[in-house]
Short mmCIF file of C-alpha atoms in Angstrom, two decimals:
data_model
loop_
_atom_site.label_atom_id
_atom_site.label_comp_id
_atom_site.label_asym_id
_atom_site.label_seq_id
_atom_site.Cartn_x
_atom_site.Cartn_y
_atom_site.Cartn_z
CA MET V 1 145.54 127.21 -154.54
CA SER V 2 145.71 124.17 -156.86
CA ILE V 3 146.84 120.85 -155.52
CA THR V 4 148.78 118.42 -157.66
CA THR V 5 147.77 114.92 -156.90
CA PRO V 6 149.61 111.72 -157.95
CA SER V 7 146.85 110.91 -160.48
CA THR V 8 147.20 114.39 -161.94
CA ARG V 9 150.94 113.97 -162.29
CA ALA V 10 150.54 110.56 -163.91
CA SER V 11 147.98 111.94 -166.35
CA GLY V 12 150.42 114.77 -167.35
CA THR V 13 153.26 112.19 -167.83
CA ARG V 14 151.06 110.06 -170.05
CA LEU V 15 150.11 113.12 -172.09
CA ARG V 16 153.78 114.01 -172.59
CA LEU V 17 154.87 110.48 -173.43
CA PHE V 18 152.04 109.28 -175.59
CA VAL V 19 150.86 112.47 -177.30
CA ILE V 20 153.35 115.27 -177.22
CA LEU V 21 156.56 113.14 -177.70
CA PRO V 22 155.19 111.19 -180.66
CA CYS V 23 154.00 114.44 -182.25
CA LEU V 24 157.46 116.00 -181.91
CA PHE V 25 159.09 112.86 -183.25
CA LEU V 26 156.77 112.85 -186.38
CA LEU V 27 157.49 116.54 -186.88
CA SER V 28 161.20 115.81 -186.78
CA ALA V 29 160.75 112.99 -189.31
CA GLY V 30 158.69 115.26 -191.56
CA LEU V 31 161.32 118.00 -191.48
CA LEU V 32 164.09 115.40 -192.28
CA TRP V 33 162.03 114.15 -195.24
CA TRP V 34 161.61 117.71 -196.41
CA MET V 35 165.35 118.34 -196.09
CA VAL V 36 166.36 115.30 -198.22
CA LEU V 37 163.42 115.51 -200.69
CA PRO V 38 164.72 115.01 -204.24
CA GLY V 39 164.05 118.02 -206.47
CA ASN V 40 163.16 120.22 -203.55
CA PRO V 41 162.70 123.64 -205.16
CA ILE V 42 163.82 125.38 -201.88
CA ASP V 43 167.65 125.30 -202.05
CA SER V 44 167.83 126.40 -198.39
CA ALA V 45 165.72 123.49 -197.18
CA PRO V 46 168.74 121.72 -195.46
CA MET V 47 169.63 124.79 -193.47
CA LEU V 48 166.06 125.75 -192.60
CA GLY V 49 165.15 122.18 -191.80
CA THR V 50 168.27 121.84 -189.62
CA CYS V 51 167.44 124.93 -187.56
CA MET V 52 163.84 123.84 -186.99
CA SER V 53 164.81 120.24 -186.33
CA TRP V 54 167.25 121.21 -183.53
CA MET V 55 164.50 123.13 -181.75
CA VAL V 56 162.23 120.16 -182.06
CA LEU V 57 165.01 117.93 -180.79
CA ILE V 58 165.45 119.97 -177.70
CA GLY V 59 161.75 119.51 -176.84
CA ALA V 60 161.84 115.77 -177.62
CA VAL V 61 164.92 115.09 -175.53
CA SER V 62 163.50 116.90 -172.50
CA LEU V 63 160.33 114.71 -172.77
CA LEU V 64 162.40 111.55 -172.85
CA ARG V 65 163.27 112.19 -169.15
CA ASP V 66 159.84 110.84 -168.38
CA VAL V 67 160.61 107.47 -170.05
CA PRO V 68 161.54 104.82 -167.51
CA ARG V 69 165.35 104.31 -167.41
CA ARG V 70 165.04 100.61 -168.33
CA ARG V 71 163.14 101.56 -171.55
CA VAL V 72 164.61 104.82 -172.74
CA GLY V 73 167.51 103.12 -174.57
CA ALA V 74 165.13 101.01 -176.69
CA VAL V 75 163.01 104.14 -177.44
CA ILE V 76 166.15 106.05 -178.60
CA ILE V 77 167.43 103.22 -180.75
CA ALA V 78 163.87 102.70 -182.34
CA GLY V 79 163.66 106.44 -183.06
CA THR V 80 167.15 106.34 -184.58
CA VAL V 81 166.19 103.50 -186.94
CA LEU V 82 162.95 105.19 -187.99
CA LEU V 83 164.68 108.51 -188.70
CA GLY V 84 167.36 106.68 -190.52
CA LEU V 85 164.86 105.03 -192.84
CA VAL V 86 163.69 108.54 -193.73
CA ALA V 87 167.22 109.66 -194.35
CA VAL V 88 168.02 106.73 -196.69
CA SER V 89 164.85 107.31 -198.77
CA ALA V 90 166.56 109.84 -200.93
CA PRO V 91 169.98 110.31 -202.66
CA PRO V 92 172.62 112.41 -200.77
CA ARG V 93 171.22 115.90 -200.44
CA THR V 94 174.18 118.21 -199.71
CA SER V 95 177.29 116.18 -200.64
CA ASN V 96 178.35 113.66 -203.30
CA ASP V 97 181.36 112.28 -201.41
CA SER V 98 179.78 108.81 -201.30
CA ALA V 99 179.99 108.66 -205.08
CA ARG V 100 183.81 108.52 -204.73
CA TYR V 101 183.42 105.96 -202.02
CA ALA V 102 181.41 103.66 -204.32
CA TRP V 103 183.88 104.14 -207.21
CA ASP V 104 186.85 103.27 -204.99
CA GLY V 105 184.95 100.18 -203.79
CA ILE V 106 184.00 99.05 -207.31
CA VAL V 107 187.56 99.52 -208.46
CA GLN V 108 189.00 97.47 -205.58
CA LYS V 109 186.46 94.75 -206.16
CA ALA V 110 187.95 94.43 -209.66
CA GLY V 111 191.36 93.86 -208.10
CA ILE V 112 192.72 97.36 -208.97
CA SER V 113 194.32 99.82 -206.55
CA PRO V 114 192.10 102.96 -206.04
CA TYR V 115 195.24 105.06 -206.04
CA SER V 116 196.43 103.96 -209.43
CA HIS V 117 193.83 105.61 -211.77
CA VAL V 118 191.73 108.71 -211.73
CA PRO V 119 187.96 108.31 -212.36
CA VAL V 120 188.11 109.80 -215.84
CA ASP V 121 190.72 107.31 -216.95
CA GLU V 122 189.19 105.41 -219.77
CA THR V 123 191.24 102.36 -218.88
CA LEU V 124 188.52 101.58 -216.33
CA SER V 125 185.59 102.49 -218.54
CA GLY V 126 184.35 98.94 -218.43
CA LEU V 127 183.69 99.29 -214.67
CA ARG V 128 181.56 102.45 -214.87
CA PRO V 129 177.94 102.01 -213.80
CA ASP V 130 175.30 104.37 -215.29
CA TRP V 131 174.41 105.84 -211.90
CA LEU V 132 177.98 107.20 -211.58
CA PHE V 133 178.98 107.96 -215.24
CA LEU V 134 177.12 108.99 -218.35
CA PRO V 135 178.23 110.50 -221.69
CA GLY V 136 178.28 114.32 -221.67
CA ASP V 137 177.55 116.98 -224.21
CA SER V 138 179.75 119.87 -225.53
CA GLY V 139 178.74 123.40 -224.73
CA ASP V 140 179.05 126.46 -226.92
CA ASP V 141 182.65 126.93 -225.74
CA GLY V 142 183.53 123.33 -226.58
CA GLY V 143 183.71 122.24 -222.93
CA PRO V 144 181.68 119.47 -221.43
CA VAL V 145 178.22 120.20 -219.93
CA CYS V 146 175.87 118.13 -217.93
CA ALA V 147 172.29 118.37 -216.56
CA LYS V 148 172.26 119.59 -212.95
CA ASP V 149 170.49 116.61 -211.35
CA LEU V 150 171.52 113.87 -213.74
CA PHE V 151 172.48 111.42 -210.93
CA GLY V 152 170.00 112.49 -208.25
CA THR V 153 172.74 114.62 -206.76
CA GLU V 154 175.38 116.99 -208.09
CA SER V 155 176.56 116.36 -211.68
CA VAL V 156 180.17 117.10 -212.59
CA ALA V 157 181.14 117.79 -216.10
CA ALA V 158 184.54 116.27 -217.18
CA SER V 159 186.58 115.04 -220.06
CA GLY V 160 187.56 111.37 -220.51
CA TYR V 161 191.27 110.65 -220.50
CA PRO V 162 192.92 110.37 -222.94
CA SER V 163 190.14 110.85 -225.56
CA GLY V 164 188.87 114.18 -224.19
CA ASN V 165 185.31 113.14 -224.85
CA PRO V 166 182.71 114.95 -222.70
CA LEU V 167 181.75 112.96 -219.67
CA CYS V 168 179.27 113.42 -216.81
CA THR V 169 179.94 111.92 -213.39
CA ALA V 170 178.61 112.08 -209.83
CA ILE V 171 182.15 112.01 -208.52
CA ASN V 172 183.68 115.32 -207.43
CA ARG V 173 187.22 116.10 -208.56
CA PRO V 174 187.11 113.25 -211.10
CA HIS V 175 190.57 114.34 -212.52
CA VAL V 176 192.46 113.55 -209.41
CA PRO V 177 193.14 110.27 -207.56
CA THR V 178 191.42 109.30 -204.38
CA ILE V 179 192.42 111.02 -201.05
CA TYR V 180 191.13 108.44 -198.64
CA PRO V 181 193.49 106.35 -196.40
CA PRO V 182 193.40 102.55 -196.02
CA THR V 183 190.69 102.08 -193.31
CA SER V 184 188.29 104.04 -195.47
CA GLU V 185 189.26 102.10 -198.58
CA ILE V 186 188.76 98.79 -196.67
CA TYR V 187 185.34 100.06 -195.62
CA PHE V 188 184.53 101.06 -199.20
CA LEU V 189 185.48 97.64 -200.52
CA GLY V 190 183.48 95.82 -197.88
CA VAL V 191 180.30 97.73 -198.55
CA ARG V 192 180.50 97.50 -202.34
CA ALA V 193 181.57 93.84 -202.31
CA ALA V 194 178.27 93.04 -200.79
CA VAL V 195 176.15 94.49 -203.66
CA PRO V 196 176.12 94.57 -207.47
CA ASP V 197 177.75 97.53 -209.06
CA TRP V 198 174.41 98.89 -210.46
CA VAL V 199 173.14 99.52 -206.89
CA GLY V 200 173.45 103.21 -206.10
CA TYR V 201 173.90 105.23 -202.93
CA LEU V 202 171.85 103.07 -200.59
CA PRO V 203 174.57 100.74 -199.33
CA PHE V 204 176.69 103.46 -197.90
CA GLN V 205 173.64 105.19 -196.41
CA LEU V 206 172.61 101.89 -194.66
CA GLY V 207 176.27 101.53 -193.62
CA GLY V 208 176.09 105.01 -192.06
CA LEU V 209 172.81 104.07 -190.26
CA LEU V 210 174.39 100.94 -188.83
CA ILE V 211 177.45 102.74 -187.62
CA SER V 212 175.39 105.56 -186.14
CA LEU V 213 173.39 102.89 -184.20
CA ALA V 214 176.65 101.34 -182.91
CA VAL V 215 177.73 104.79 -181.73
CA GLY V 216 174.31 105.32 -180.01
CA LEU V 217 174.74 101.92 -178.22
CA MET V 218 178.25 102.90 -177.04
CA LEU V 219 176.93 106.19 -175.75
CA LEU V 220 174.18 104.43 -173.82
CA ARG V 221 176.75 102.08 -172.35
CA VAL V 222 179.07 104.82 -171.13
CA LEU V 223 176.18 106.88 -169.77
CA ALA V 224 174.90 103.84 -167.92
CA GLN V 225 178.35 103.00 -166.44
CA ARG V 226 178.68 106.52 -165.14
CA GLY V 227 175.18 106.66 -163.76
CA LEU V 228 174.27 109.60 -166.00
CA PRO V 229 170.79 110.22 -167.55
CA LEU V 230 170.37 108.01 -170.64
CA HIS V 231 167.97 110.26 -172.49
CA VAL V 232 170.70 112.61 -173.72
CA ALA V 233 171.88 109.83 -176.07
CA ALA V 234 168.98 111.00 -178.32
CA VAL V 235 170.92 114.09 -179.16
CA TRP V 236 173.08 111.77 -181.24
CA GLY V 237 170.64 109.40 -182.85
CA TRP V 238 167.72 111.84 -183.28
CA SER V 239 169.71 114.94 -184.31
CA PRO V 240 169.23 116.31 -187.88
CA PHE V 241 173.07 116.70 -188.02
CA VAL V 242 173.69 112.99 -187.69
CA GLN V 243 170.78 111.89 -189.92
CA LEU V 244 171.81 114.29 -192.67
CA GLU V 245 175.57 113.95 -192.64
CA ALA V 246 176.12 110.37 -191.29
CA VAL V 247 173.17 108.64 -192.93
CA ASN V 248 171.88 110.55 -195.94
CA ASN V 249 175.24 111.93 -197.05
CA ALA V 250 176.94 108.80 -195.65
CA HIS V 251 180.23 110.54 -194.70
CA VAL V 252 183.03 108.17 -193.78
CA ASP V 253 184.05 110.58 -191.04
CA LEU V 254 181.42 108.76 -188.95
CA LEU V 255 183.60 105.65 -188.99
CA GLY V 256 186.63 107.64 -187.76
CA GLY V 257 184.49 109.13 -185.02
CA ALA V 258 183.21 105.73 -183.90
CA LEU V 259 186.73 104.42 -183.70
CA ILE V 260 187.88 107.34 -181.62
CA LEU V 261 185.05 106.74 -179.19
CA ALA V 262 185.94 103.02 -179.06
CA ALA V 263 189.56 104.02 -178.35
CA GLY V 264 188.47 106.22 -175.47
CA MET V 265 186.24 103.45 -173.99
CA LEU V 266 189.04 100.86 -174.27
CA LEU V 267 191.58 103.17 -172.65
CA ALA V 268 189.21 104.09 -169.87
CA GLY V 269 188.78 100.38 -169.32
CA GLY V 270 192.49 99.91 -168.92
CA LYS V 271 193.28 98.37 -172.40
CA PRO V 272 195.87 100.68 -173.94
CA LEU V 273 196.99 98.19 -176.68
CA ARG V 274 193.46 97.72 -177.96
CA SER V 275 192.83 101.38 -177.58
CA GLY V 276 195.95 102.27 -179.67
CA ALA V 277 194.92 99.86 -182.36
CA ALA V 278 191.42 101.40 -182.60
CA PHE V 279 192.98 104.90 -182.76
CA GLY V 280 195.48 103.83 -185.46
CA ALA V 281 192.60 102.59 -187.49
CA ALA V 282 190.71 105.85 -186.89
CA VAL V 283 193.61 107.92 -188.12
CA ALA V 284 193.93 105.63 -191.11
CA THR V 285 190.30 106.46 -191.90
CA LYS V 286 190.89 110.12 -192.78
CA LEU V 287 193.91 111.44 -190.86
CA ILE V 288 191.82 114.18 -189.15
CA PRO V 289 191.21 111.91 -186.09
CA VAL V 290 194.85 112.45 -185.07
CA ILE V 291 193.70 115.55 -183.21
CA ALA V 292 192.13 113.25 -180.58
CA ALA V 293 195.60 111.95 -179.58
CA PRO V 294 196.44 114.34 -176.66
CA ALA V 295 193.46 113.07 -174.63
CA LEU V 296 194.44 109.44 -175.18
CA LEU V 297 197.96 109.53 -173.75
CA PHE V 298 197.21 109.42 -170.07
CA ARG V 299 197.62 105.72 -169.49
CA ARG V 300 200.73 103.76 -170.69
CA PRO V 301 201.37 106.12 -173.62
CA ALA V 302 204.27 103.98 -174.95
CA ARG V 303 201.95 101.00 -175.42
CA PHE V 304 199.21 103.08 -176.89
CA ILE V 305 201.52 104.90 -179.36
CA ALA V 306 203.21 101.61 -180.41
CA ALA V 307 199.82 99.95 -181.06
CA ALA V 308 198.52 102.97 -182.95
CA LEU V 309 201.62 103.36 -185.18
CA GLY V 310 201.73 99.56 -185.80
CA THR V 311 198.11 99.41 -186.87
CA PHE V 312 198.39 102.51 -189.02
CA ALA V 313 201.42 101.03 -190.85
CA LEU V 314 199.90 97.56 -191.25
CA LEU V 315 196.81 99.04 -192.80
CA TYR V 316 198.94 100.85 -195.33
CA VAL V 317 201.17 97.90 -196.28
CA PRO V 318 198.99 96.31 -199.01
CA TYR V 319 198.20 99.64 -200.59
CA VAL V 320 201.77 100.80 -200.59
CA ALA V 321 202.69 97.52 -202.20
CA ALA V 322 200.22 98.13 -204.95
CA ALA V 323 200.69 101.86 -205.57
CA GLY V 324 203.88 103.01 -203.84
CA VAL V 325 203.96 106.76 -203.09
CA GLY V 326 200.70 106.90 -205.00
CA VAL V 327 198.89 106.18 -201.73
CA LEU V 328 199.20 109.86 -200.92
CA GLY V 329 196.63 110.45 -203.66
CA PHE V 330 195.20 113.93 -203.80
CA LEU V 331 196.15 114.86 -200.23
CA PRO V 332 198.87 117.43 -201.05
CA GLY V 333 196.74 119.06 -203.65
CA TYR V 334 193.75 118.93 -201.33
CA LEU V 335 195.56 120.78 -198.52
CA LYS V 336 196.54 123.54 -200.95
CA GLU V 337 193.06 123.73 -202.57
CA GLU V 338 191.40 124.00 -199.15
CA ASN V 339 193.68 126.86 -198.04
CA TYR V 340 195.33 124.97 -195.23
CA SER V 341 198.74 126.01 -196.36
CA GLN V 342 197.81 129.62 -197.23
CA THR V 343 195.62 132.49 -196.11
CA GLY V 344 192.14 132.68 -197.61
CA GLY V 345 188.54 131.80 -197.16
CA SER V 346 187.26 130.96 -193.74
CA ARG V 347 190.25 128.83 -192.75
CA PHE V 348 191.76 130.04 -189.48
CA GLY V 349 188.89 132.58 -189.48
CA LEU V 350 189.38 133.68 -185.88
CA ALA V 351 193.12 134.28 -186.31
CA GLN V 352 192.41 136.32 -189.47
CA LEU V 353 190.59 138.88 -187.17
CA VAL V 354 193.93 139.90 -185.68
CA SER V 355 196.50 139.03 -188.30
CA THR V 356 197.17 138.79 -192.05
CA GLY V 357 199.66 137.16 -194.43
CA PRO V 358 201.18 133.94 -193.01
CA TRP V 359 200.35 134.88 -189.36
CA PRO V 360 196.88 133.31 -189.20
CA GLN V 361 198.37 129.87 -189.66
CA VAL V 362 201.21 130.60 -187.14
CA LEU V 363 198.85 131.90 -184.47
CA SER V 364 196.44 129.11 -185.01
CA ALA V 365 199.23 126.51 -184.74
CA ALA V 366 200.40 128.17 -181.50
CA ALA V 367 196.90 128.17 -180.06
CA LEU V 368 196.43 124.56 -181.01
CA ALA V 369 199.81 123.66 -179.32
CA VAL V 370 198.66 125.37 -176.07
CA VAL V 371 195.33 123.46 -176.19
CA ALA V 372 197.03 120.09 -176.86
CA LEU V 373 199.56 120.57 -174.05
CA ALA V 374 196.81 121.59 -171.57
CA VAL V 375 194.71 118.59 -172.56
CA LEU V 376 197.70 116.24 -172.41
CA ARG V 377 198.47 117.53 -168.84
CA ARG V 378 194.93 117.38 -167.51
CA THR V 379 193.43 114.27 -168.97
CA ARG V 380 192.66 111.38 -166.64
CA ALA V 381 190.27 108.43 -166.91
CA ALA V 382 187.61 110.37 -164.96
CA ASN V 383 187.60 113.37 -167.40
CA ILE V 384 188.60 111.84 -170.69
CA TRP V 385 185.31 112.73 -172.38
CA GLU V 386 185.53 116.40 -171.24
CA GLN V 387 189.02 116.75 -172.47
CA GLN V 388 188.23 115.13 -175.84
CA THR V 389 185.38 117.71 -176.22
CA VAL V 390 187.84 120.53 -175.52
CA MET V 391 190.55 119.12 -177.86
CA ILE V 392 188.37 118.30 -180.82
CA GLY V 393 186.00 121.22 -180.41
CA LEU V 394 188.64 123.92 -180.14
CA THR V 395 190.68 122.46 -182.97
CA LEU V 396 187.61 122.61 -185.26
CA LEU V 397 186.90 126.12 -184.09
CA ILE V 398 190.44 127.35 -184.56
CA VAL V 399 190.97 125.69 -187.94
CA SER V 400 187.41 126.43 -189.02
CA PRO V 401 186.90 123.93 -191.90
CA THR V 402 183.84 124.44 -194.04
CA TYR V 403 182.70 120.80 -193.77
CA PRO V 404 180.29 120.19 -190.93
CA TRP V 405 180.67 116.45 -191.10
CA TYR V 406 184.06 116.80 -189.51
CA ALA V 407 182.07 117.39 -186.26
CA LEU V 408 180.74 113.78 -186.34
CA MET V 409 183.71 112.97 -184.18
CA LEU V 410 182.86 115.77 -181.74
CA LEU V 411 179.18 115.21 -180.98
CA PRO V 412 179.55 111.92 -179.08
CA PHE V 413 181.97 113.61 -176.66
CA ILE V 414 179.74 116.67 -176.23
CA ILE V 415 177.07 114.20 -175.10
CA LEU V 416 179.21 112.21 -172.70
CA SER V 417 180.72 115.38 -171.17
CA ARG V 418 177.51 117.43 -171.34
CA ARG V 419 179.50 120.43 -172.51
CA TRP V 420 176.56 121.60 -174.59
CA GLU V 421 178.18 124.95 -175.37
CA PHE V 422 180.42 123.09 -177.91
CA VAL V 423 177.33 122.44 -180.02
CA GLY V 424 177.99 126.03 -181.25
CA VAL V 425 181.01 124.66 -183.10
CA LEU V 426 178.86 122.13 -184.94
CA LEU V 427 176.31 124.80 -185.84
CA ALA V 428 179.00 127.23 -186.97
CA LEU V 429 180.36 124.61 -189.31
CA ASP V 430 176.89 123.94 -190.62
CA PHE V 431 176.49 127.66 -191.35
CA LEU V 432 179.87 127.87 -193.15
CA TYR V 433 178.79 125.03 -195.39
CA LEU V 434 175.08 125.48 -195.92
CA VAL V 435 174.57 129.22 -196.11
CA PRO V 436 175.69 130.73 -199.38
CA THR V 437 177.58 134.00 -199.01
CA GLU V 438 179.34 136.25 -201.44
CA ASP V 439 182.22 138.72 -201.17
CA PRO V 440 182.59 141.11 -199.56
CA PHE V 441 180.23 139.68 -196.98
CA SER V 442 181.47 136.15 -196.92
CA LEU V 443 184.48 136.49 -194.51
CA PRO V 444 182.81 138.85 -192.01
CA LEU V 445 179.72 136.71 -191.82
CA ASN V 446 181.83 133.58 -191.31
CA GLN V 447 184.00 135.17 -188.62
CA THR V 448 180.84 136.45 -186.84
CA VAL V 449 179.51 132.92 -186.70
CA LEU V 450 182.87 131.62 -185.38
CA LEU V 451 183.06 134.37 -182.77
CA LEU V 452 179.48 133.45 -181.60
CA ALA V 453 180.64 129.89 -181.19
CA ALA V 454 183.65 130.98 -179.35
CA THR V 455 181.56 133.23 -177.07
CA ALA V 456 179.23 130.32 -176.29
CA ILE V 457 182.19 128.14 -175.26
CA ALA V 458 183.67 130.98 -173.09
CA ALA V 459 180.25 131.50 -171.44
CA GLY V 460 179.87 127.80 -170.76
CA ILE V 461 183.31 127.67 -169.13
CA TRP V 462 182.62 130.78 -167.04
CA TRP V 463 179.19 129.38 -165.93
CA ARG V 464 180.76 126.05 -165.00
CA ARG V 465 183.58 127.61 -162.99
CA ARG V 466 181.14 129.89 -161.20
CA ALA V 467 179.05 126.84 -160.18
CA GLU V 468 182.23 125.03 -159.10
CA VAL V 469 183.31 127.97 -156.88
CA ARG V 470 179.90 128.28 -155.37
CA GLN V 471 179.75 124.59 -154.53
CA ALA V 472 183.26 124.74 -152.98
CA ALA V 473 182.22 127.70 -150.89
CA VAL V 474 179.10 126.00 -149.63
CA ALA V 475 181.06 122.83 -148.78
CA GLY V 476 183.63 124.96 -146.99
CA LEU V 477 181.03 126.71 -144.89
CA SER V 478 179.35 123.34 -144.12
CA SER V 479 182.69 121.90 -142.89
CA ASP V 480 183.18 124.94 -140.67
CA VAL V 481 179.93 124.50 -138.81
CA PRO V 482 181.04 121.65 -136.43
CA ASP V 483 184.18 123.60 -135.57
CA ARG V 484 182.19 126.69 -134.50
CA VAL V 485 179.83 124.51 -132.50
CA ASP V 486 182.67 122.78 -130.68
CA SER V 487 184.41 126.06 -129.90
CA ALA V 488 181.13 127.48 -128.52
CA GLN V 489 180.84 124.51 -126.17
#
């Protein structure tokens, strides 16, 4: 029989901390570099790299348990910075949304409303930097054509307005106005005002890294206040999902998610007015954060709602003054294009399993109403993070958007609540976006992935309830022991 001595245990701990953990971290950094590598001939690199990186992350996070509590926060933040530097070393890999962010910021810096002109409008041709716009060529059919990687990311062929001359741009949907609300536009202006127009994607990537660090610090603070293990915060800062979507692709959804987290922290701390202001700013980032509202109405809801509505309205005032109803931008067209107002694609994928026609939207809306009412009824300061996970996670699962970065506002709450089964929602959205599928296999595959995520959530709920019942039974038996002893005497 082997005997484990203190020196043996210490040696094993040193091996894990100073050899295995650094190796896993370097492997994670190498996979991230491979995922964002410009000109990578393997189109599936982001998906394959994401899958492998999650497995590496599980091992790394488990080893972080051996890091002393007083130091684990610094280790996590340092690792987040190092991985972030890898993520910003290349242009956006799987999305060119930050090209629109940059253009909106450049336009505002020139004193022009971003809602007043579409990117192809030649009125603004004097503002166009070469890393966003270049002359195009005409194809055999007379339409504009562009080289695939002209800007280091996706190239979009367009026609200038009103000349019709062929134009190449890194901006998607260049013939429509911006869709982003005021908080986003203020952020776009702030980032671009700090750099010359010829600077490319890096400013928003660095902005994403800074905000992700802020979220990491907030997670560490809440975990410390609740006496929970700090090492799980690495699931945020070291995850391939955050590094790809928040830093490399620089999605502004990160800002909305950070503001929702701040709103929750402020409300749990008894500050409903400040919480409402943070939430109003979050909704004015991209509107989607409104789904977090039911779990934020448990303390002085009138004050919270008033502060949220007031902040939201104040942020819109200067933009409405400049563009009027034009502040709606491409929102109505976007909702129709993305099939939120009709059946098709993977939207409301679970409801499409049992209904057709207009019924998937109806059934999904009913399910969301039930979830919202349940969350509204159950949320307290002690379980706010669990209820936010349920509200946001089930909403994303039921609506099933094909954009994984929407889950940037979900992951922090998964970490704080430790409802790890909801990671399945994040992975499902990753699959819908990154894995190319073709009819007639597209919808069945997407629905299968959504069903797997739903099954994971159901299994997690069942396991947790089973554990709670077992603990209650043990507690009940323990409380009965003195009574039986007394009666025997």
